[in-house]
């Protein structure tokens, strides 16, 4: 239904089944709480340690901070591509490279980036991507979770019943194939059509034109805010 539910699905289905005491979950300090609370839950339930990846005052995460946060015990990295607070764009390729070096999987919260930039999941090589439709002009209550097939096939269902079943007996059940295994209950078909239409609309405008307008509006807002002595701007001073 949204990025929040998508990240909870990964936390419950992948995190609870694969993380244990001694493991570390690396979460950036830039995260929306929807990408913090699920990992706090996993940490409490499994004994895995929650580690925060710190940032500079402008929101950037230098390699020195990554050096401090990553370790041989890092098993899952949960990080936003674009901060919902500061608007800064994280270096996902560098974070993926470091996750691979220590055998960790990486979840990318794309709720703030999907409406503003193209995302090539194969090029980025991220394991999971989550985003919400309503932030890119789609109806509310529809979202997307992308996951690598080999990971999703091994993960147990998050919710059970309805469309995620192939067959049911007195003693058990056979779950449907991907992606239906993770789509319990009646599918929100109408809003999925609305999300498709929204994506087509965004693509028809083009990210370049959208970015130019966003920068122009941001510059205008920051110039006006800069004239207010009682306002302190967090993050970068560059529009």
PDB file of C-alpha atoms in Angstrom:
ATOM      1  CA  UNK A   1       0.000   0.000   0.000  1.00  0.00           C
ATOM      2  CA  UNK A   2       2.983   2.343   0.411  1.00  0.00           C
ATOM      3  CA  UNK A   3       6.718   2.486   1.079  1.00  0.00           C
ATOM      4  CA  UNK A   4       6.136   2.006   4.813  1.00  0.00           C
ATOM      5  CA  UNK A   5       4.352  -1.306   4.340  1.00  0.00           C
ATOM      6  CA  UNK A   6       6.965  -2.389   1.802  1.00  0.00           C
ATOM      7  CA  UNK A   7       9.816  -1.806   4.242  1.00  0.00           C
ATOM      8  CA  UNK A   8       7.897  -3.558   7.019  1.00  0.00           C
ATOM      9  CA  UNK A   9       7.468  -6.529   4.682  1.00  0.00           C
ATOM     10  CA  UNK A  10      11.248  -6.722   4.213  1.00  0.00           C
ATOM     11  CA  UNK A  11      11.838  -6.280   7.946  1.00  0.00           C
ATOM     12  CA  UNK A  12       9.415  -9.026   8.981  1.00  0.00           C
ATOM     13  CA  UNK A  13       9.956 -11.457   6.116  1.00  0.00           C
ATOM     14  CA  UNK A  14      13.678 -11.054   5.445  1.00  0.00           C
ATOM     15  CA  UNK A  15      14.990  -9.445   8.620  1.00  0.00           C
ATOM     16  CA  UNK A  16      13.325 -11.723  11.155  1.00  0.00           C
ATOM     17  CA  UNK A  17      14.352 -14.834   9.217  1.00  0.00           C
ATOM     18  CA  UNK A  18      17.956 -13.917   8.439  1.00  0.00           C
ATOM     19  CA  UNK A  19      19.317 -11.639  11.171  1.00  0.00           C
ATOM     20  CA  UNK A  20      20.574 -12.770  14.563  1.00  0.00           C
ATOM     21  CA  UNK A  21      22.535 -11.633  17.598  1.00  0.00           C
ATOM     22  CA  UNK A  22      25.975 -10.403  16.559  1.00  0.00           C
ATOM     23  CA  UNK A  23      24.732  -9.071  13.235  1.00  0.00           C
ATOM     24  CA  UNK A  24      24.501  -5.340  12.562  1.00  0.00           C
ATOM     25  CA  UNK A  25      21.740  -3.395  10.820  1.00  0.00           C
ATOM     26  CA  UNK A  26      23.071  -0.170   9.338  1.00  0.00           C
ATOM     27  CA  UNK A  27      20.556   2.676   9.029  1.00  0.00           C
ATOM     28  CA  UNK A  28      21.390   6.236   8.020  1.00  0.00           C
ATOM     29  CA  UNK A  29      20.483   9.069  10.378  1.00  0.00           C
ATOM     30  CA  UNK A  30      18.717  10.701   7.395  1.00  0.00           C
ATOM     31  CA  UNK A  31      15.945   8.114   7.324  1.00  0.00           C
ATOM     32  CA  UNK A  32      12.234   8.709   7.546  1.00  0.00           C
ATOM     33  CA  UNK A  33      11.036   6.941  10.679  1.00  0.00           C
ATOM     34  CA  UNK A  34       9.293   4.397   8.420  1.00  0.00           C
ATOM     35  CA  UNK A  35      12.786   3.101   7.640  1.00  0.00           C
ATOM     36  CA  UNK A  36      13.913   3.183  11.278  1.00  0.00           C
ATOM     37  CA  UNK A  37      11.050   1.730  13.333  1.00  0.00           C
ATOM     38  CA  UNK A  38      10.912  -1.622  11.462  1.00  0.00           C
ATOM     39  CA  UNK A  39      14.620  -2.149  12.103  1.00  0.00           C
ATOM     40  CA  UNK A  40      14.275  -1.217  15.757  1.00  0.00           C
ATOM     41  CA  UNK A  41      11.658  -3.960  15.942  1.00  0.00           C
ATOM     42  CA  UNK A  42      13.957  -6.472  14.203  1.00  0.00           C
ATOM     43  CA  UNK A  43      16.826  -5.479  16.499  1.00  0.00           C
ATOM     44  CA  UNK A  44      14.758  -6.082  19.635  1.00  0.00           C
ATOM     45  CA  UNK A  45      13.402  -9.393  18.346  1.00  0.00           C
ATOM     46  CA  UNK A  46      16.618 -10.902  16.967  1.00  0.00           C
ATOM     47  CA  UNK A  47      19.362  -9.313  19.049  1.00  0.00           C
ATOM     48  CA  UNK A  48      20.970  -7.755  15.982  1.00  0.00           C
ATOM     49  CA  UNK A  49      22.594  -4.393  16.717  1.00  0.00           C
ATOM     50  CA  UNK A  50      21.203  -1.207  15.162  1.00  0.00           C
ATOM     51  CA  UNK A  51      24.021   1.065  13.939  1.00  0.00           C
ATOM     52  CA  UNK A  52      23.476   4.592  12.594  1.00  0.00           C
ATOM     53  CA  UNK A  53      25.356   6.033   9.651  1.00  0.00           C
ATOM     54  CA  UNK A  54      25.962   9.693  10.540  1.00  0.00           C
ATOM     55  CA  UNK A  55      26.011  12.680   8.182  1.00  0.00           C
ATOM     56  CA  UNK A  56      27.585  16.111   7.873  1.00  0.00           C
ATOM     57  CA  UNK A  57      25.585  19.288   8.669  1.00  0.00           C
ATOM     58  CA  UNK A  58      24.626  19.641   4.987  1.00  0.00           C
ATOM     59  CA  UNK A  59      23.283  16.082   4.938  1.00  0.00           C
ATOM     60  CA  UNK A  60      26.092  14.498   2.959  1.00  0.00           C
ATOM     61  CA  UNK A  61      27.599  11.213   4.117  1.00  0.00           C
ATOM     62  CA  UNK A  62      31.373  11.275   3.489  1.00  0.00           C
ATOM     63  CA  UNK A  63      33.364   8.091   3.038  1.00  0.00           C
ATOM     64  CA  UNK A  64      34.953   8.641   6.451  1.00  0.00           C
ATOM     65  CA  UNK A  65      31.537   8.251   8.090  1.00  0.00           C
ATOM     66  CA  UNK A  66      30.964   5.086   6.058  1.00  0.00           C
ATOM     67  CA  UNK A  67      34.325   3.743   7.232  1.00  0.00           C
ATOM     68  CA  UNK A  68      33.185   4.226  10.838  1.00  0.00           C
ATOM     69  CA  UNK A  69      29.753   2.650  10.376  1.00  0.00           C
ATOM     70  CA  UNK A  70      30.384  -0.401   8.194  1.00  0.00           C
ATOM     71  CA  UNK A  71      31.953  -3.474   9.772  1.00  0.00           C
ATOM     72  CA  UNK A  72      32.436  -7.164   9.128  1.00  0.00           C
ATOM     73  CA  UNK A  73      29.201  -7.696  11.067  1.00  0.00           C
ATOM     74  CA  UNK A  74      27.038  -5.495   8.795  1.00  0.00           C
ATOM     75  CA  UNK A  75      24.335  -7.735   7.352  1.00  0.00           C
ATOM     76  CA  UNK A  76      21.626  -5.309   6.252  1.00  0.00           C
ATOM     77  CA  UNK A  77      21.806  -1.695   5.085  1.00  0.00           C
ATOM     78  CA  UNK A  78      18.618   0.420   5.021  1.00  0.00           C
ATOM     79  CA  UNK A  79      19.128   3.808   3.419  1.00  0.00           C
ATOM     80  CA  UNK A  80      17.143   6.460   1.614  1.00  0.00           C
ATOM     81  CA  UNK A  81      18.186   7.565  -1.859  1.00  0.00           C
ATOM     82  CA  UNK A  82      16.948  11.115  -1.189  1.00  0.00           C
ATOM     83  CA  UNK A  83      16.368  12.455   2.308  1.00  0.00           C
ATOM     84  CA  UNK A  84      12.806  13.564   3.058  1.00  0.00           C
ATOM     85  CA  UNK A  85      14.221  16.150   5.477  1.00  0.00           C
ATOM     86  CA  UNK A  86      17.235  17.669   3.733  1.00  0.00           C
ATOM     87  CA  UNK A  87      16.673  16.670   0.108  1.00  0.00           C
ATOM     88  CA  UNK A  88      20.261  15.457  -0.280  1.00  0.00           C
ATOM     89  CA  UNK A  89      21.012  12.575  -2.646  1.00  0.00           C
ATOM     90  CA  UNK A  90      22.970   9.699  -1.132  1.00  0.00           C
ATOM     91  CA  UNK A  91      25.785   7.898  -2.936  1.00  0.00           C
ATOM     92  CA  UNK A  92      23.932   4.628  -3.440  1.00  0.00           C
ATOM     93  CA  UNK A  93      26.602   3.009  -5.685  1.00  0.00           C
ATOM     94  CA  UNK A  94      29.234   3.529  -2.967  1.00  0.00           C
ATOM     95  CA  UNK A  95      26.908   2.167  -0.280  1.00  0.00           C
ATOM     96  CA  UNK A  96      26.082  -0.866  -2.438  1.00  0.00           C
ATOM     97  CA  UNK A  97      29.786  -1.533  -2.998  1.00  0.00           C
ATOM     98  CA  UNK A  98      30.432  -1.468   0.734  1.00  0.00           C
ATOM     99  CA  UNK A  99      27.407  -3.660   1.451  1.00  0.00           C
ATOM    100  CA  UNK A 100      28.664  -6.247  -1.032  1.00  0.00           C
ATOM    101  CA  UNK A 101      32.141  -6.188   0.543  1.00  0.00           C
ATOM    102  CA  UNK A 102      30.745  -7.334   3.888  1.00  0.00           C
ATOM    103  CA  UNK A 103      28.058  -9.667   2.540  1.00  0.00           C
ATOM    104  CA  UNK A 104      25.107  -7.434   3.427  1.00  0.00           C
ATOM    105  CA  UNK A 105      21.880  -6.853   1.548  1.00  0.00           C
ATOM    106  CA  UNK A 106      20.738  -3.282   0.939  1.00  0.00           C
ATOM    107  CA  UNK A 107      17.249  -1.793   0.972  1.00  0.00           C
ATOM    108  CA  UNK A 108      16.774   1.595  -0.708  1.00  0.00           C
ATOM    109  CA  UNK A 109      13.881   3.841   0.293  1.00  0.00           C
ATOM    110  CA  UNK A 110      12.922   5.555  -2.971  1.00  0.00           C
ATOM    111  CA  UNK A 111       9.810   7.332  -1.708  1.00  0.00           C
ATOM    112  CA  UNK A 112      11.445  10.739  -2.191  1.00  0.00           C
ATOM    113  CA  UNK A 113      13.500   9.880  -5.292  1.00  0.00           C
ATOM    114  CA  UNK A 114      11.080   7.979  -7.556  1.00  0.00           C
ATOM    115  CA  UNK A 115       9.052  11.144  -8.326  1.00  0.00           C
ATOM    116  CA  UNK A 116      12.187  13.135  -9.212  1.00  0.00           C
ATOM    117  CA  UNK A 117      14.727  10.936 -10.996  1.00  0.00           C
ATOM    118  CA  UNK A 118      14.963   7.749 -13.061  1.00  0.00           C
ATOM    119  CA  UNK A 119      15.837   4.627 -11.054  1.00  0.00           C
ATOM    120  CA  UNK A 120      17.565   1.677 -12.716  1.00  0.00           C
ATOM    121  CA  UNK A 121      17.450  -1.113 -10.138  1.00  0.00           C
ATOM    122  CA  UNK A 122      19.749  -3.378 -12.149  1.00  0.00           C
ATOM    123  CA  UNK A 123      22.374  -0.684 -12.595  1.00  0.00           C
ATOM    124  CA  UNK A 124      22.225   0.287  -8.906  1.00  0.00           C
ATOM    125  CA  UNK A 125      22.300  -3.420  -7.913  1.00  0.00           C
ATOM    126  CA  UNK A 126      20.188  -2.764  -4.807  1.00  0.00           C
ATOM    127  CA  UNK A 127      18.420  -5.776  -3.282  1.00  0.00           C
ATOM    128  CA  UNK A 128      15.154  -4.060  -2.328  1.00  0.00           C
ATOM    129  CA  UNK A 129      13.510  -0.777  -3.392  1.00  0.00           C
ATOM    130  CA  UNK A 130      10.351   0.704  -1.892  1.00  0.00           C
ATOM    131  CA  UNK A 131       8.289   3.720  -2.922  1.00  0.00           C
ATOM    132  CA  UNK A 132       4.788   5.155  -2.539  1.00  0.00           C
ATOM    133  CA  UNK A 133       2.457   6.131  -5.350  1.00  0.00           C
ATOM    134  CA  UNK A 134       0.937   9.216  -3.728  1.00  0.00           C
ATOM    135  CA  UNK A 135       4.272  11.066  -3.802  1.00  0.00           C
ATOM    136  CA  UNK A 136       4.361  10.786  -7.582  1.00  0.00           C
ATOM    137  CA  UNK A 137       0.801  11.932  -8.303  1.00  0.00           C
ATOM    138  CA  UNK A 138      -0.851   8.499  -7.999  1.00  0.00           C
ATOM    139  CA  UNK A 139      -3.771   7.695  -5.674  1.00  0.00           C
ATOM    140  CA  UNK A 140      -3.117   7.169  -1.970  1.00  0.00           C
ATOM    141  CA  UNK A 141      -2.837   3.601  -0.723  1.00  0.00           C
ATOM    142  CA  UNK A 142      -0.762   2.111  -3.542  1.00  0.00           C
ATOM    143  CA  UNK A 143       2.959   1.435  -3.419  1.00  0.00           C
ATOM    144  CA  UNK A 144       5.733  -0.727  -4.811  1.00  0.00           C
ATOM    145  CA  UNK A 145       8.286  -3.126  -3.394  1.00  0.00           C
ATOM    146  CA  UNK A 146      10.978  -4.328  -5.772  1.00  0.00           C
ATOM    147  CA  UNK A 147      13.178  -7.202  -4.674  1.00  0.00           C
ATOM    148  CA  UNK A 148      15.707  -9.482  -6.280  1.00  0.00           C
ATOM    149  CA  UNK A 149      13.973 -12.697  -7.252  1.00  0.00           C
ATOM    150  CA  UNK A 150      16.407 -15.030  -5.478  1.00  0.00           C
ATOM    151  CA  UNK A 151      15.779 -13.202  -2.197  1.00  0.00           C
ATOM    152  CA  UNK A 152      12.012 -12.975  -2.553  1.00  0.00           C
ATOM    153  CA  UNK A 153      11.687 -16.664  -3.357  1.00  0.00           C
ATOM    154  CA  UNK A 154      13.356 -17.605  -0.054  1.00  0.00           C
ATOM    155  CA  UNK A 155      11.341 -15.157   2.050  1.00  0.00           C
ATOM    156  CA  UNK A 156       8.189 -16.353   3.861  1.00  0.00           C
ATOM    157  CA  UNK A 157       4.905 -14.499   3.279  1.00  0.00           C
ATOM    158  CA  UNK A 158       4.359 -11.331   5.289  1.00  0.00           C
ATOM    159  CA  UNK A 159       0.554 -11.705   5.394  1.00  0.00           C
ATOM    160  CA  UNK A 160      -1.499 -14.802   4.604  1.00  0.00           C
ATOM    161  CA  UNK A 161      -4.819 -15.511   2.953  1.00  0.00           C
ATOM    162  CA  UNK A 162      -6.644 -14.428  -0.167  1.00  0.00           C
ATOM    163  CA  UNK A 163      -4.710 -14.106  -3.394  1.00  0.00           C
ATOM    164  CA  UNK A 164      -1.384 -15.370  -2.010  1.00  0.00           C
ATOM    165  CA  UNK A 165      -2.576 -18.995  -1.886  1.00  0.00           C
ATOM    166  CA  UNK A 166      -2.220 -21.750  -4.472  1.00  0.00           C
ATOM    167  CA  UNK A 167      -4.045 -24.377  -2.401  1.00  0.00           C
ATOM    168  CA  UNK A 168      -5.091 -25.011   1.215  1.00  0.00           C
ATOM    169  CA  UNK A 169      -5.523 -28.259   3.144  1.00  0.00           C
ATOM    170  CA  UNK A 170      -6.398 -29.065   6.737  1.00  0.00           C
ATOM    171  CA  UNK A 171      -2.720 -29.244   7.626  1.00  0.00           C
ATOM    172  CA  UNK A 172      -1.082 -26.526   5.541  1.00  0.00           C
ATOM    173  CA  UNK A 173      -0.973 -24.607   2.311  1.00  0.00           C
ATOM    174  CA  UNK A 174       0.928 -24.101  -0.898  1.00  0.00           C
ATOM    175  CA  UNK A 175       1.730 -20.434  -1.495  1.00  0.00           C
ATOM    176  CA  UNK A 176       1.335 -18.813  -4.875  1.00  0.00           C
ATOM    177  CA  UNK A 177       4.347 -17.871  -6.973  1.00  0.00           C
ATOM    178  CA  UNK A 178       5.907 -14.405  -6.976  1.00  0.00           C
ATOM    179  CA  UNK A 179       4.716 -11.727  -6.752  1.00  0.00           C
ATOM    180  CA  UNK A 180       1.367 -13.108  -5.549  1.00  0.00           C
ATOM    181  CA  UNK A 181       2.986 -14.733  -2.479  1.00  0.00           C
ATOM    182  CA  UNK A 182       3.251 -11.254  -0.946  1.00  0.00           C
ATOM    183  CA  UNK A 183      -0.182  -9.982  -2.033  1.00  0.00           C
ATOM    184  CA  UNK A 184      -2.608 -11.251   0.579  1.00  0.00           C
ATOM    185  CA  UNK A 185      -6.272 -10.411   0.231  1.00  0.00           C
ATOM    186  CA  UNK A 186      -7.862  -8.609  -2.689  1.00  0.00           C
ATOM    187  CA  UNK A 187      -5.401  -6.722  -4.860  1.00  0.00           C
ATOM    188  CA  UNK A 188      -5.860  -2.948  -5.089  1.00  0.00           C
ATOM    189  CA  UNK A 189      -6.243  -3.127  -8.861  1.00  0.00           C
ATOM    190  CA  UNK A 190      -7.835   0.269  -9.443  1.00  0.00           C
ATOM    191  CA  UNK A 191      -5.065   2.219  -7.719  1.00  0.00           C
ATOM    192  CA  UNK A 192      -2.427   0.112  -9.494  1.00  0.00           C
ATOM    193  CA  UNK A 193      -3.928   1.389 -12.749  1.00  0.00           C
ATOM    194  CA  UNK A 194      -3.790   4.888 -11.281  1.00  0.00           C
ATOM    195  CA  UNK A 195      -0.105   4.440 -10.407  1.00  0.00           C
ATOM    196  CA  UNK A 196       0.595   3.297 -13.960  1.00  0.00           C
ATOM    197  CA  UNK A 197      -1.129   6.420 -15.300  1.00  0.00           C
ATOM    198  CA  UNK A 198       0.843   8.632 -12.902  1.00  0.00           C
ATOM    199  CA  UNK A 199       4.149   7.110 -14.013  1.00  0.00           C
ATOM    200  CA  UNK A 200       3.202   7.676 -17.659  1.00  0.00           C
ATOM    201  CA  UNK A 201       2.308  11.299 -16.842  1.00  0.00           C
ATOM    202  CA  UNK A 202       5.611  11.945 -15.056  1.00  0.00           C
ATOM    203  CA  UNK A 203       7.519  10.416 -17.968  1.00  0.00           C
ATOM    204  CA  UNK A 204       5.585  12.584 -20.431  1.00  0.00           C
ATOM    205  CA  UNK A 205       6.803  15.734 -18.639  1.00  0.00           C
ATOM    206  CA  UNK A 206      10.320  14.427 -18.232  1.00  0.00           C
ATOM    207  CA  UNK A 207      12.636  14.499 -15.221  1.00  0.00           C
ATOM    208  CA  UNK A 208      14.841  17.199 -16.766  1.00  0.00           C
ATOM    209  CA  UNK A 209      11.983  19.685 -17.070  1.00  0.00           C
ATOM    210  CA  UNK A 210      10.727  18.797 -13.602  1.00  0.00           C
ATOM    211  CA  UNK A 211      14.183  19.251 -12.094  1.00  0.00           C
ATOM    212  CA  UNK A 212      14.608  22.687 -13.643  1.00  0.00           C
ATOM    213  CA  UNK A 213      11.286  23.815 -12.193  1.00  0.00           C
ATOM    214  CA  UNK A 214      12.080  22.326  -8.784  1.00  0.00           C
ATOM    215  CA  UNK A 215      15.437  24.127  -8.622  1.00  0.00           C
ATOM    216  CA  UNK A 216      13.823  27.423  -9.668  1.00  0.00           C
ATOM    217  CA  UNK A 217      11.154  27.096  -6.964  1.00  0.00           C
ATOM    218  CA  UNK A 218      13.694  26.028  -4.345  1.00  0.00           C
ATOM    219  CA  UNK A 219      15.933  28.994  -5.167  1.00  0.00           C
ATOM    220  CA  UNK A 220      12.983  31.386  -4.872  1.00  0.00           C
ATOM    221  CA  UNK A 221      11.961  29.902  -1.525  1.00  0.00           C
ATOM    222  CA  UNK A 222      15.489  29.901  -0.113  1.00  0.00           C
ATOM    223  CA  UNK A 223      16.094  33.504  -1.185  1.00  0.00           C
ATOM    224  CA  UNK A 224      12.937  34.571   0.650  1.00  0.00           C
ATOM    225  CA  UNK A 225      13.731  32.464   3.708  1.00  0.00           C
ATOM    226  CA  UNK A 226      17.241  33.923   3.758  1.00  0.00           C
ATOM    227  CA  UNK A 227      15.749  37.342   4.432  1.00  0.00           C
ATOM    228  CA  UNK A 228      14.094  36.108   7.638  1.00  0.00           C
ATOM    229  CA  UNK A 229      16.480  36.577  10.588  1.00  0.00           C
ATOM    230  CA  UNK A 230      14.565  34.186  12.824  1.00  0.00           C
ATOM    231  CA  UNK A 231      14.783  31.202  10.411  1.00  0.00           C
ATOM    232  CA  UNK A 232      17.709  28.786  10.368  1.00  0.00           C
ATOM    233  CA  UNK A 233      17.961  26.527   7.327  1.00  0.00           C
ATOM    234  CA  UNK A 234      19.099  22.953   7.935  1.00  0.00           C
ATOM    235  CA  UNK A 235      21.022  21.178   5.222  1.00  0.00           C
ATOM    236  CA  UNK A 236      22.714  22.538   2.139  1.00  0.00           C
ATOM    237  CA  UNK A 237      22.585  26.240   1.350  1.00  0.00           C
ATOM    238  CA  UNK A 238      22.631  25.458  -2.376  1.00  0.00           C
ATOM    239  CA  UNK A 239      19.229  25.392  -4.063  1.00  0.00           C
TER     240      UNK A 239
END
